[in-house]
Coordinates of C-alpha atoms in Angstrom, one line a residue:
Chain V
M1 CA 10.1 17.7 21.2
R2 CA 10.8 21.6 20.9
A3 CA 12.1 21.1 17.3
F4 CA 9.3 19.2 16.3
I5 CA 6.8 21.8 17.5
I6 CA 8.7 24.5 15.8
R7 CA 8.9 22.9 12.3
R8 CA 5.2 21.9 12.7
L9 CA 4.0 25.2 13.4
F10 CA 6.3 26.7 10.7
L11 CA 4.5 24.2 8.0
S12 CA 1.0 25.5 9.3
A13 CA 2.0 29.0 8.8
V14 CA 3.1 28.2 5.4
A15 CA 0.0 26.5 4.7
V16 CA -2.0 29.5 5.8
L17 CA -0.1 31.7 3.7
G18 CA -0.8 29.0 0.6
V19 CA -4.6 29.4 1.7
A20 CA -4.4 33.0 1.4
V21 CA -2.6 32.6 -2.2
I22 CA -4.9 30.1 -3.4
T23 CA -8.1 32.2 -2.4
F24 CA -6.5 35.1 -4.3
V25 CA -6.2 32.9 -7.6
V26 CA -9.8 31.9 -7.2
A27 CA -11.4 35.3 -6.6
R28 CA -9.0 37.5 -8.8
L29 CA -7.0 35.5 -11.3
V30 CA -9.4 32.7 -12.8
P31 CA -12.8 34.6 -13.1
A32 CA -12.8 36.3 -16.4
D33 CA -13.7 40.0 -15.1
P34 CA -14.3 40.3 -11.4
A35 CA -14.8 44.1 -11.8
A36 CA -17.8 43.3 -14.5
R37 CA -19.2 40.6 -12.2
W38 CA -18.9 43.0 -8.9
V39 CA -21.2 45.9 -10.8
G40 CA -23.6 43.6 -12.1
P41 CA -24.7 42.4 -15.7
H42 CA -26.2 46.2 -16.6
A43 CA -23.4 48.2 -15.9
T44 CA -21.8 50.5 -18.3
A45 CA -18.1 50.7 -19.4
E46 CA -17.5 53.7 -17.2
Q47 CA -18.9 51.9 -14.1
I48 CA -16.7 48.7 -14.9
A49 CA -13.6 51.0 -15.1
R50 CA -14.5 52.7 -11.9
A51 CA -15.0 49.4 -10.2
R52 CA -11.8 48.0 -11.5
V53 CA -10.0 51.1 -9.6
E54 CA -12.2 50.7 -6.6
L55 CA -11.2 46.9 -6.4
G56 CA -7.5 47.8 -7.0
L57 CA -7.6 45.6 -10.3
D58 CA -5.5 48.2 -11.8
Q59 CA -2.8 47.7 -9.6
P60 CA 0.1 45.2 -10.2
L61 CA -0.5 41.7 -9.2
W62 CA 1.9 41.5 -6.2
R63 CA 0.5 44.3 -4.6
Q64 CA -3.1 43.1 -5.2
L65 CA -2.2 39.9 -3.3
I66 CA -0.7 41.7 -0.5
T67 CA -4.0 43.9 -0.2
H68 CA -5.9 40.4 -0.3
M69 CA -3.8 38.8 2.6
A70 CA -4.0 42.0 4.6
A71 CA -7.8 42.3 4.2
L72 CA -8.0 38.5 5.2
A73 CA -5.9 39.2 8.3
V74 CA -7.9 42.1 9.7
G75 CA -11.2 40.4 9.0
D76 CA -12.3 42.5 6.2
W77 CA -13.5 39.8 3.9
G78 CA -15.7 42.1 1.9
R79 CA -19.8 42.0 1.4
S80 CA -21.7 39.0 0.3
I81 CA -23.3 39.7 -3.3
I82 CA -26.3 38.0 -2.1
T83 CA -26.8 39.1 1.4
H84 CA -25.4 42.3 1.2
Q85 CA -23.9 41.6 4.9
P86 CA -20.0 41.6 5.6
V87 CA -19.0 38.2 4.7
I88 CA -17.3 37.5 8.0
R89 CA -20.6 38.4 9.9
D90 CA -22.3 36.1 7.6
I91 CA -19.9 33.2 8.5
A92 CA -20.0 33.8 12.2
A93 CA -23.8 33.6 12.0
H94 CA -23.9 30.4 10.1
L95 CA -20.8 28.6 11.7
P96 CA -22.4 27.4 15.2
T97 CA -25.4 25.7 13.3
S98 CA -23.0 23.6 11.1
L99 CA -20.6 23.1 13.9
V100 CA -23.3 21.3 15.8
L101 CA -23.9 19.1 13.1
V102 CA -20.3 18.2 12.2
A103 CA -19.8 17.6 15.8
A104 CA -22.8 15.2 16.0
G105 CA -22.1 13.4 12.7
T106 CA -18.3 12.9 13.8
L107 CA -19.4 11.7 17.3
L108 CA -21.5 9.0 15.8
A109 CA -18.9 8.1 13.3
V110 CA -16.5 7.6 16.2
A111 CA -18.7 5.8 18.5
L112 CA -19.4 3.3 16.1
G113 CA -16.5 3.2 13.8
I114 CA -14.2 2.2 16.4
P115 CA -15.9 -1.0 17.7
L116 CA -16.7 -2.0 14.2
G117 CA -12.9 -1.8 13.1
V118 CA -11.8 -3.6 16.1
V119 CA -14.3 -6.4 15.4
S120 CA -13.2 -6.2 12.0
A121 CA -9.7 -6.8 12.8
A122 CA -10.1 -9.3 15.5
A123 CA -12.2 -11.5 13.0
R124 CA -9.7 -11.2 10.0
N125 CA -11.1 -12.6 6.8
R126 CA -14.4 -14.2 8.7
W127 CA -17.6 -13.2 7.8
P128 CA -17.8 -10.3 10.5
D129 CA -14.8 -8.8 8.9
H130 CA -16.2 -9.4 5.3
L131 CA -19.5 -7.6 6.4
S132 CA -17.8 -4.7 8.2
R133 CA -15.5 -4.1 5.2
A134 CA -18.4 -4.0 3.0
L135 CA -20.5 -1.7 5.0
A136 CA -17.2 0.7 5.3
I137 CA -16.6 0.8 1.4
G138 CA -20.4 1.2 0.9
L139 CA -20.3 4.2 3.5
V140 CA -17.4 5.9 1.7
S141 CA -19.2 5.2 -1.6
I142 CA -22.7 6.6 -0.9
P143 CA -23.1 10.2 -2.4
T144 CA -23.9 12.2 0.9
F145 CA -26.4 14.3 -0.8
W146 CA -28.3 11.2 -2.3
L147 CA -28.1 9.5 1.2
A148 CA -29.7 12.5 2.8
M149 CA -32.8 12.1 0.3
I150 CA -33.0 8.5 0.7
L151 CA -33.2 8.9 4.5
Q152 CA -36.0 11.7 4.0
L153 CA -38.0 9.3 2.0
W154 CA -37.5 6.3 4.4
L155 CA -37.3 7.8 7.9
G156 CA -38.8 10.8 7.2
Q157 CA -42.0 10.3 4.7
G158 CA -42.1 6.7 4.9
A159 CA -41.8 5.7 8.4
G160 CA -42.8 9.0 9.6
L161 CA -40.2 8.9 12.4
L162 CA -38.5 12.2 12.0
P163 CA -39.1 15.6 10.5
I164 CA -37.9 15.8 6.9
A165 CA -36.1 19.0 7.0
G166 CA -35.3 22.2 9.0
Q167 CA -33.9 22.9 12.3
V168 CA -36.4 23.0 14.6
D169 CA -40.4 23.0 14.6
T170 CA -41.5 26.2 12.6
V171 CA -44.5 26.8 14.9
L172 CA -42.1 26.6 17.9
S173 CA -39.4 28.7 16.4
L174 CA -42.0 31.5 15.3
L175 CA -44.2 31.7 18.2
S176 CA -41.8 31.3 21.0
P177 CA -38.2 31.8 19.8
V178 CA -35.3 31.2 22.1
P179 CA -32.6 33.8 22.6
R180 CA -29.4 33.5 20.5
V181 CA -26.5 33.0 22.9
T182 CA -24.0 30.6 21.2
G183 CA -25.9 30.2 18.0
A184 CA -26.4 26.8 18.3
L185 CA -29.9 25.8 18.7
V186 CA -29.4 22.7 20.8
V187 CA -27.5 24.5 23.2
D188 CA -29.4 27.7 23.6
S189 CA -32.7 25.9 23.9
L190 CA -31.0 23.9 27.0
L191 CA -29.5 27.6 28.3
A192 CA -33.0 28.9 28.2
G193 CA -34.5 25.9 29.8
R194 CA -36.7 25.2 26.9
F195 CA -36.9 21.5 26.7
D196 CA -39.8 21.8 23.9
V197 CA -37.7 23.4 21.4
F198 CA -34.5 21.0 22.7
R199 CA -36.5 17.9 21.9
S200 CA -37.7 19.4 18.5
A201 CA -34.2 20.5 17.9
L202 CA -32.6 17.1 18.5
A203 CA -35.3 15.3 16.6
H204 CA -34.3 17.6 13.5
L205 CA -30.6 16.8 13.9
V206 CA -30.9 12.8 13.8
M207 CA -31.2 12.7 9.9
P208 CA -28.7 15.3 9.0
A209 CA -26.2 13.9 11.4
L210 CA -26.6 10.4 10.3
T211 CA -25.9 11.7 6.9
V212 CA -22.6 13.6 7.8
A213 CA -21.5 10.4 9.8
A214 CA -21.4 8.1 6.8
Y215 CA -18.5 9.0 5.2
P216 CA -16.1 9.5 8.5
L217 CA -17.6 6.3 9.7
G218 CA -16.5 4.5 6.9
L219 CA -13.1 5.9 6.7
I220 CA -12.6 5.4 10.4
T221 CA -13.9 1.8 10.4
R222 CA -11.2 1.0 7.7
M223 CA -8.3 2.9 9.4
V224 CA -9.0 1.1 12.9
R225 CA -9.2 -2.1 11.1
S226 CA -5.8 -1.9 9.3
S227 CA -3.6 -0.1 12.3
M228 CA -5.4 -3.0 14.6
M229 CA -4.0 -5.6 12.5
E230 CA -0.8 -4.1 12.3
V231 CA -0.7 -3.8 16.0
L232 CA -2.0 -7.4 16.5
S233 CA 1.0 -8.7 14.8
E234 CA 3.5 -7.2 17.0
D235 CA 5.6 -9.3 19.5
Y236 CA 4.0 -7.8 22.5
V237 CA 0.5 -8.9 21.7
R238 CA 1.7 -12.6 21.0
T239 CA 3.7 -12.4 24.5
A240 CA 0.3 -11.1 26.2
R241 CA -1.6 -14.0 24.3
A242 CA 1.0 -16.4 25.8
Y243 CA 0.8 -15.2 29.4
G244 CA -3.0 -16.0 29.0
V245 CA -4.5 -12.4 28.9
A246 CA -8.1 -12.3 28.0
E247 CA -8.5 -11.6 24.2
R248 CA -11.0 -8.9 24.9
R249 CA -8.2 -7.1 27.1
I250 CA -5.6 -7.6 24.6
L251 CA -8.0 -6.3 22.1
Y252 CA -9.3 -3.0 23.8
R253 CA -6.5 -2.4 26.4
H254 CA -3.5 -3.1 24.6
A255 CA -3.7 -3.0 21.0
L256 CA -6.5 -0.3 20.3
R257 CA -4.5 2.4 22.4
N258 CA -1.4 1.7 20.1
A259 CA -3.7 1.8 16.9
M260 CA -5.3 5.3 18.1
G261 CA -2.5 7.2 16.5
P262 CA -3.2 6.8 12.8
T263 CA -6.9 6.7 14.0
L264 CA -7.0 10.4 15.4
T265 CA -5.3 11.7 12.1
V266 CA -8.3 10.4 10.2
I267 CA -10.7 11.5 12.7
A268 CA -9.2 15.0 12.2
L269 CA -9.2 14.6 8.6
S270 CA -12.9 13.4 8.5
L271 CA -13.7 16.4 10.5
G272 CA -12.5 18.6 7.7
Y273 CA -14.2 16.5 5.0
A274 CA -17.7 16.6 7.3
L275 CA -17.4 20.5 7.1
T276 CA -17.2 20.4 3.3
G277 CA -19.5 18.0 3.4
T278 CA -22.3 20.0 4.8
F279 CA -22.1 21.9 1.4
L280 CA -24.1 18.9 0.3
V281 CA -26.1 17.9 3.1
E282 CA -27.5 21.3 4.5
A283 CA -29.0 22.3 1.3
V284 CA -31.3 19.1 1.2
F285 CA -32.1 19.0 4.9
A286 CA -32.7 23.1 4.6
W287 CA -30.4 23.2 7.5
P288 CA -29.6 26.9 8.3
G289 CA -25.6 26.5 8.5
L290 CA -22.5 27.4 6.7
G291 CA -22.9 24.6 4.0
R292 CA -26.1 25.9 2.8
Y293 CA -24.9 29.2 2.7
A294 CA -21.7 28.1 0.7
A295 CA -24.3 26.3 -1.7
N296 CA -26.2 29.2 -2.0
A297 CA -23.0 31.4 -2.8
V298 CA -21.8 28.9 -5.6
I299 CA -25.0 28.9 -7.4
G300 CA -25.3 32.8 -7.2
G301 CA -21.6 33.4 -8.1
D302 CA -21.2 35.1 -4.8
F303 CA -17.2 35.3 -4.9
P304 CA -16.6 36.9 -1.6
A305 CA -18.7 34.6 0.3
I306 CA -17.1 31.6 -1.6
V307 CA -13.6 32.7 -0.7
G308 CA -14.7 33.6 2.9
V309 CA -16.1 29.8 3.4
T310 CA -13.2 28.4 1.8
V311 CA -10.6 30.4 3.9
V312 CA -12.6 29.3 7.2
V313 CA -12.8 25.6 6.4
A314 CA -9.2 25.5 5.1
L315 CA -7.9 27.3 8.2
A316 CA -10.1 24.9 10.4
Y317 CA -8.7 21.8 8.6
V318 CA -5.0 23.3 8.9
L319 CA -5.5 23.8 12.6
L320 CA -6.9 20.4 13.1
N321 CA -4.1 18.8 11.5
L322 CA -1.7 20.5 13.5
V323 CA -3.5 19.9 16.9
V324 CA -3.4 16.4 16.1
D325 CA 0.2 16.1 15.0
L326 CA 1.3 17.8 18.2
A327 CA -0.9 15.5 20.3
Q328 CA 0.5 12.4 18.7
A329 CA 4.0 13.8 19.3
A330 CA 3.2 14.5 22.7
L331 CA 1.7 10.9 23.2
D332 CA 4.0 8.9 21.1
P333 CA 8.0 9.8 21.1
R334 CA 8.1 7.7 17.9
V335 CA 6.5 10.5 15.8
R336 CA 8.7 13.1 16.8
Y337 CA 11.7 11.5 14.8
D338 CA 9.9 10.8 11.6
Chain H
M1 CA -1.2 -10.3 -8.6
F2 CA -4.0 -10.4 -10.8
R3 CA -5.0 -14.0 -9.6
R4 CA -4.7 -12.6 -6.1
L5 CA -7.1 -9.9 -6.7
L6 CA -9.7 -12.3 -8.1
R7 CA -9.5 -14.6 -5.1
N8 CA -10.4 -11.7 -2.8
P9 CA -14.2 -11.8 -3.0
L10 CA -14.7 -8.1 -2.6
S11 CA -12.3 -7.1 -5.3
A12 CA -13.3 -9.8 -7.5
F13 CA -16.8 -8.4 -7.4
G14 CA -15.6 -4.8 -7.9
L15 CA -13.7 -6.0 -11.0
V16 CA -17.0 -7.8 -12.6
V17 CA -18.9 -4.6 -11.7
I18 CA -16.5 -2.5 -13.4
A19 CA -16.3 -4.7 -16.4
L20 CA -20.1 -4.6 -16.7
L21 CA -20.4 -0.9 -16.2
V22 CA -17.6 -0.1 -19.1
L23 CA -19.8 -2.5 -21.3
L24 CA -22.9 -0.6 -20.6
A25 CA -21.4 2.6 -21.1
V26 CA -19.7 1.6 -24.4
L27 CA -23.2 -0.1 -25.8
A28 CA -25.3 2.5 -24.3
P29 CA -26.3 3.7 -27.9
V30 CA -27.5 0.3 -28.7
L31 CA -29.1 -0.8 -25.3
A32 CA -30.8 2.3 -24.6
P33 CA -34.4 2.3 -25.5
Y34 CA -34.8 5.9 -26.1
P35 CA -31.2 7.1 -27.0
E36 CA -32.6 10.7 -28.0
D37 CA -34.0 11.2 -24.5
A38 CA -30.1 11.0 -23.2
V39 CA -29.0 13.9 -25.2
G40 CA -32.2 16.2 -24.4
A41 CA -33.6 16.1 -28.0
T42 CA -37.0 14.9 -26.9
V43 CA -39.6 16.0 -24.2
R44 CA -43.0 14.3 -23.5
P45 CA -44.9 16.8 -21.2
E46 CA -47.8 14.3 -21.2
R47 CA -45.7 11.3 -20.2
Q48 CA -44.0 13.4 -17.1
F49 CA -43.2 11.4 -13.9
E50 CA -44.5 8.0 -15.0
P51 CA -43.5 5.4 -12.4
P52 CA -41.1 2.4 -13.6
S53 CA -43.0 0.4 -15.9
G54 CA -42.4 -2.4 -19.0
E55 CA -42.2 0.7 -21.1
F56 CA -39.8 2.9 -19.1
W57 CA -37.9 0.9 -16.8
F58 CA -36.8 3.6 -14.6
G59 CA -39.9 5.5 -15.0
T60 CA -39.7 8.9 -16.6
D61 CA -38.5 12.4 -15.4
D62 CA -39.9 15.8 -15.3
L63 CA -39.8 16.3 -19.0
G64 CA -41.1 12.8 -19.7
R65 CA -37.9 11.4 -20.8
D66 CA -36.8 7.6 -20.2
L67 CA -34.8 7.7 -17.0
F68 CA -33.2 4.2 -18.0
S69 CA -31.8 5.7 -21.1
R70 CA -30.5 8.6 -19.4
V71 CA -29.2 6.7 -16.4
L72 CA -27.2 4.4 -18.9
F73 CA -25.8 7.2 -21.0
G74 CA -24.7 8.8 -17.7
A75 CA -22.4 5.8 -17.2
R76 CA -20.4 7.1 -20.0
I77 CA -20.2 10.6 -18.7
S78 CA -19.0 9.5 -15.2
L79 CA -16.4 7.0 -16.7
V80 CA -15.1 9.6 -19.1
A81 CA -14.8 12.3 -16.8
G82 CA -13.2 10.1 -14.2
C83 CA -10.4 9.0 -16.6
M84 CA -9.8 12.5 -17.7
T85 CA -9.6 14.1 -14.2
I86 CA -7.3 11.3 -13.0
G87 CA -5.2 11.6 -16.4
L88 CA -5.1 15.3 -15.8
A89 CA -3.7 14.8 -12.1
L90 CA -1.2 12.2 -13.3
L91 CA 0.0 14.7 -16.1
I92 CA 0.7 17.5 -13.6
G93 CA 1.7 15.2 -10.6
V94 CA 3.9 12.9 -12.1
P95 CA 6.4 15.3 -14.0
L96 CA 6.4 17.5 -10.8
G97 CA 7.1 14.4 -8.3
L98 CA 9.8 13.3 -10.8
A99 CA 11.6 16.5 -10.9
A100 CA 11.7 16.9 -7.1
G101 CA 12.9 13.5 -6.3
Y102 CA 15.4 13.3 -9.0
A103 CA 16.7 16.9 -8.6
G104 CA 16.5 17.0 -4.8
G105 CA 17.8 20.2 -3.1
L106 CA 16.0 23.5 -3.6
V107 CA 13.8 22.3 -6.5
D108 CA 12.6 19.5 -4.2
E109 CA 11.8 21.8 -1.5
I110 CA 9.9 24.4 -3.3
I111 CA 7.8 21.8 -5.3
M112 CA 7.0 19.8 -2.0
R113 CA 5.9 22.9 -0.1
V114 CA 3.6 23.9 -2.9
T115 CA 2.4 20.3 -2.6
D116 CA 2.0 20.6 1.2
I117 CA 0.0 23.7 0.6
M118 CA -2.4 22.1 -1.6
L119 CA -3.0 18.9 0.7
S120 CA -3.9 21.6 3.2
F121 CA -7.4 21.8 1.7
P122 CA -10.1 19.2 1.7
P123 CA -10.0 18.1 -2.0
L124 CA -13.7 18.7 -2.5
L125 CA -13.4 22.1 -1.1
L126 CA -10.6 23.0 -3.4
A127 CA -12.7 21.6 -6.4
V128 CA -15.8 23.6 -5.4
A129 CA -13.8 26.8 -5.1
L130 CA -11.7 26.4 -8.4
A131 CA -14.9 25.2 -10.4
A132 CA -16.9 28.2 -9.1
A133 CA -13.9 30.4 -10.2
F134 CA -13.9 28.5 -13.7
G135 CA -17.6 28.6 -14.2
P136 CA -20.3 25.8 -14.3
S137 CA -19.6 23.3 -16.9
L138 CA -18.6 19.5 -17.0
T139 CA -15.2 20.2 -18.5
N140 CA -14.5 23.0 -15.8
A141 CA -15.5 20.3 -13.1
V142 CA -13.0 17.9 -14.6
L143 CA -10.1 20.4 -14.7
A144 CA -11.1 21.8 -11.2
T145 CA -11.0 18.1 -9.8
G146 CA -7.8 17.4 -11.5
L147 CA -6.1 20.5 -10.3
A148 CA -7.3 19.6 -6.6
W149 CA -6.1 15.8 -7.0
W150 CA -2.5 15.9 -8.5
P151 CA -0.5 16.8 -5.1
W152 CA -1.0 13.2 -4.1
Y153 CA 0.7 11.6 -6.9
T154 CA 3.6 14.1 -6.7
R155 CA 4.0 12.8 -3.2
I156 CA 4.3 9.2 -4.0
I157 CA 6.3 9.6 -7.3
R158 CA 8.7 11.7 -5.4
S159 CA 9.6 9.3 -2.7
A160 CA 9.8 6.3 -5.3
A161 CA 12.0 8.7 -7.5
A162 CA 14.2 9.6 -4.5
G163 CA 14.7 6.0 -3.7
I164 CA 15.6 5.1 -7.3
R165 CA 18.2 8.0 -8.0
S166 CA 21.0 6.3 -6.3
R167 CA 20.5 2.8 -7.6
E168 CA 23.5 1.3 -9.3
Y169 CA 21.6 1.0 -12.8
V170 CA 21.0 4.7 -12.7
E171 CA 24.7 5.4 -11.7
A172 CA 25.3 3.3 -14.6
A173 CA 23.4 5.0 -17.0
R174 CA 24.6 8.4 -15.8
A175 CA 28.2 7.1 -16.1
A176 CA 27.6 6.2 -19.9
G177 CA 26.6 9.7 -20.4
A178 CA 23.0 9.7 -20.5
G179 CA 21.3 12.9 -20.1
H180 CA 19.1 14.0 -17.1
A181 CA 15.9 13.6 -19.3
T182 CA 16.9 10.1 -20.7
I183 CA 17.7 8.8 -17.1
M184 CA 14.3 10.3 -15.6
G185 CA 12.2 9.1 -18.5
R186 CA 14.0 5.6 -19.3
H187 CA 15.2 4.6 -15.8
I188 CA 13.2 6.4 -13.2
L189 CA 9.8 6.7 -14.3
P190 CA 9.0 3.0 -15.3
N191 CA 10.2 2.2 -11.9
A192 CA 8.4 4.8 -9.9
L193 CA 5.0 4.6 -12.0
P194 CA 3.6 1.4 -10.5
P195 CA 2.7 2.6 -7.0
V196 CA 1.1 5.8 -8.5
L197 CA -1.1 3.9 -11.0
V198 CA -2.3 1.7 -8.2
Q199 CA -3.3 4.9 -6.2
A200 CA -4.8 6.4 -9.1
S201 CA -7.2 3.4 -9.6
M202 CA -8.1 3.5 -5.8
D203 CA -8.9 7.2 -6.3
F204 CA -11.0 6.7 -9.1
G205 CA -14.2 6.2 -7.2
S206 CA -13.5 9.3 -5.1
V207 CA -13.1 11.4 -8.3
V208 CA -16.4 10.0 -9.8
L209 CA -18.0 10.9 -6.4
T210 CA -16.5 14.5 -6.5
T211 CA -17.7 14.9 -10.1
A212 CA -21.3 13.8 -8.9
A213 CA -21.1 16.2 -6.1
L214 CA -19.9 19.4 -8.4
G215 CA -22.9 18.2 -10.9
F216 CA -25.2 18.4 -7.9
L217 CA -24.1 21.9 -6.8
G218 CA -24.7 22.9 -10.1
L219 CA -20.9 23.3 -11.0
G220 CA -20.5 20.5 -13.1
A221 CA -22.5 19.2 -15.9
Q222 CA -25.5 21.3 -17.1
A223 CA -29.0 20.3 -18.5
P224 CA -29.8 18.6 -20.7
Q225 CA -26.8 16.6 -20.2
P226 CA -27.6 13.2 -18.5
E227 CA -24.9 13.4 -15.5
W228 CA -25.9 11.5 -12.5
G229 CA -25.2 14.4 -9.9
L230 CA -27.0 16.8 -12.0
M231 CA -30.0 14.6 -12.5
V232 CA -30.2 14.0 -8.6
A233 CA -30.1 17.7 -8.1
I234 CA -32.9 18.3 -10.5
G235 CA -35.0 15.2 -9.1
R236 CA -34.7 17.0 -5.5
N237 CA -37.8 19.2 -6.4
Y238 CA -39.9 16.0 -7.0
F239 CA -38.5 13.2 -5.2
L240 CA -40.9 12.9 -2.2
T241 CA -43.8 12.5 -4.6
H242 CA -41.7 10.7 -7.4
P243 CA -38.8 8.9 -5.6
W244 CA -37.6 7.1 -8.8
V245 CA -36.2 10.5 -10.1
V246 CA -33.5 10.6 -7.8
V247 CA -33.2 6.8 -6.6
F248 CA -31.8 5.5 -10.0
P249 CA -29.2 8.4 -10.6
G250 CA -28.1 7.9 -7.2
L251 CA -27.9 4.2 -7.5
G252 CA -25.7 4.8 -10.6
I253 CA -23.1 6.8 -8.6
L254 CA -23.3 4.4 -5.6
I255 CA -22.6 1.4 -7.8
T256 CA -19.8 2.8 -9.7
V257 CA -18.0 4.1 -7.0
M258 CA -18.4 1.0 -4.7
A259 CA -17.1 -1.0 -7.5
F260 CA -13.8 1.0 -7.9
N261 CA -13.5 1.2 -4.1
F262 CA -14.1 -2.7 -3.9
L263 CA -11.2 -3.0 -6.3
G264 CA -9.0 -0.5 -4.5
D265 CA -9.5 -2.2 -1.0
G266 CA -8.5 -5.3 -2.7
L267 CA -5.4 -3.8 -4.2
R268 CA -4.3 -2.4 -0.8
E269 CA -4.6 -5.6 0.7
V270 CA -2.8 -7.7 -2.0
L271 CA 0.2 -4.9 -2.1
D272 CA 0.7 -3.6 1.5
P273 CA 3.4 -5.9 2.9
R274 CA 2.5 -4.6 6.4
L275 CA -1.0 -6.0 6.3
G276 CA 0.5 -9.2 4.8
R277 CA 2.9 -9.9 7.8
A278 CA -0.5 -10.0 9.9
R279 CA -1.8 -13.1 8.0
R280 CA -2.3 -16.0 10.3

């Protein structure tokens, strides 16, 4: 077990280094002239030359790379060209709002995806299976940004059930704002005992969360189905059946528990995907999180912000994968010897 | 194998839809009632936002252009961009995987660690970051997505190549004096390629989706190109009052991606021996 942990930690460290190198490539090597971009379109040649020295672009590449890594490590991620704030502060301000969305979406996906996958596997090649497979494939095929708009049209404008965009009712947020504690409005409003804001925030959360849930839901359903089918062909399941154990109990007690390993990996993966998916969803819903920040940065060519968001999301992804792998190794001894 | 694919209702459906899409894309210049609208050569301000009708099947957009013609031409962009992206990813991934699997040792270790690093990014994130660095254009979006996609193929082909390397016919070729390049190209590649090609066809849907997402973010195709993601992005400003401007381009993406994913699902079902065992 210890050898496994050490190897896994080492791999994660390599991945983190890789993230630093790749973001360096994105920020420094690929754009035609970072110095010219930094000083803006109306700069003189002199200003560009000065900026080149200031940004360290006259240094040899390896030294630039080391400077880049050191700056990332100490949290000096530069200033956003759009907001003029330190990127790391911008990210800290926007991240909690996105995490609420990602958490709500993933929760929905897990709560619906696991039973759907189990039903699909239990009814293999009969109509509930075909139906849930078609649904799962449909869900991973929908462009999320388009789904967001269709939901706005259907549930928001058509049925009038839910607010079309925003994080909370504008009147509420302007007239009686809730003090910021965690940065996540659903949590902060509860902490302040403001149930009117909480209800409004929850209603605003439904459509974005459904949109974010779509892709992970499809992934999880497919993964639960295929790993359940594998487990259901095992001898111990046949033995349990022969002993007359109820099918329900076999499915949920015995098979599902053993099918959870690969499912956990997919859940971690889809958390990472959902975090990237917010780039496409938040702009549509005017959801003031990291995704909208990233989308704006992309449109405005705000490289410090793009690099910052890339680093944060990639690090979260590396960390999630590490946690899941370690959890799996702790729960299932077979994993350690792979 | 092909017959088994056709017997699976989902993959058979996918195949039929893909065939139709290819046909529509190829024949777009003939089928489109207003082909000049697709290239952006015309604007009809007086016909702005007309709802779907006999004259304009999918209605008109903000510039009064025929949406049906534009969506039809969009199929060409998505299919061609998808092929080029997958092609680029294969072009990078296959030689690297072949080298890693055949050479083993240090070469293998280095290539695979780089691959691991690339895989520690969600693919869309990497594609967005690279596309932002390259600058917005359809070509750059294809480039960025291809560069984000190759590590999967490297992984697959490496394990296939490593398995084949010690087979007797490879030993025999080596004994007969064949060089490394000949052994890799003649003997290992043809046998290691099928699983990669299967994976590539399963990935096609995701690649189309990624290209559309980049288009939507403003990092892919630029106006007046009739790219579906871009059309949805432009329509975003008007869709609450004129829903057709986003509904039809979005349906284009959905149907294309779904058809390829249906096919991919069928392929997986037919090829995965572990799933086959469970057949009762």
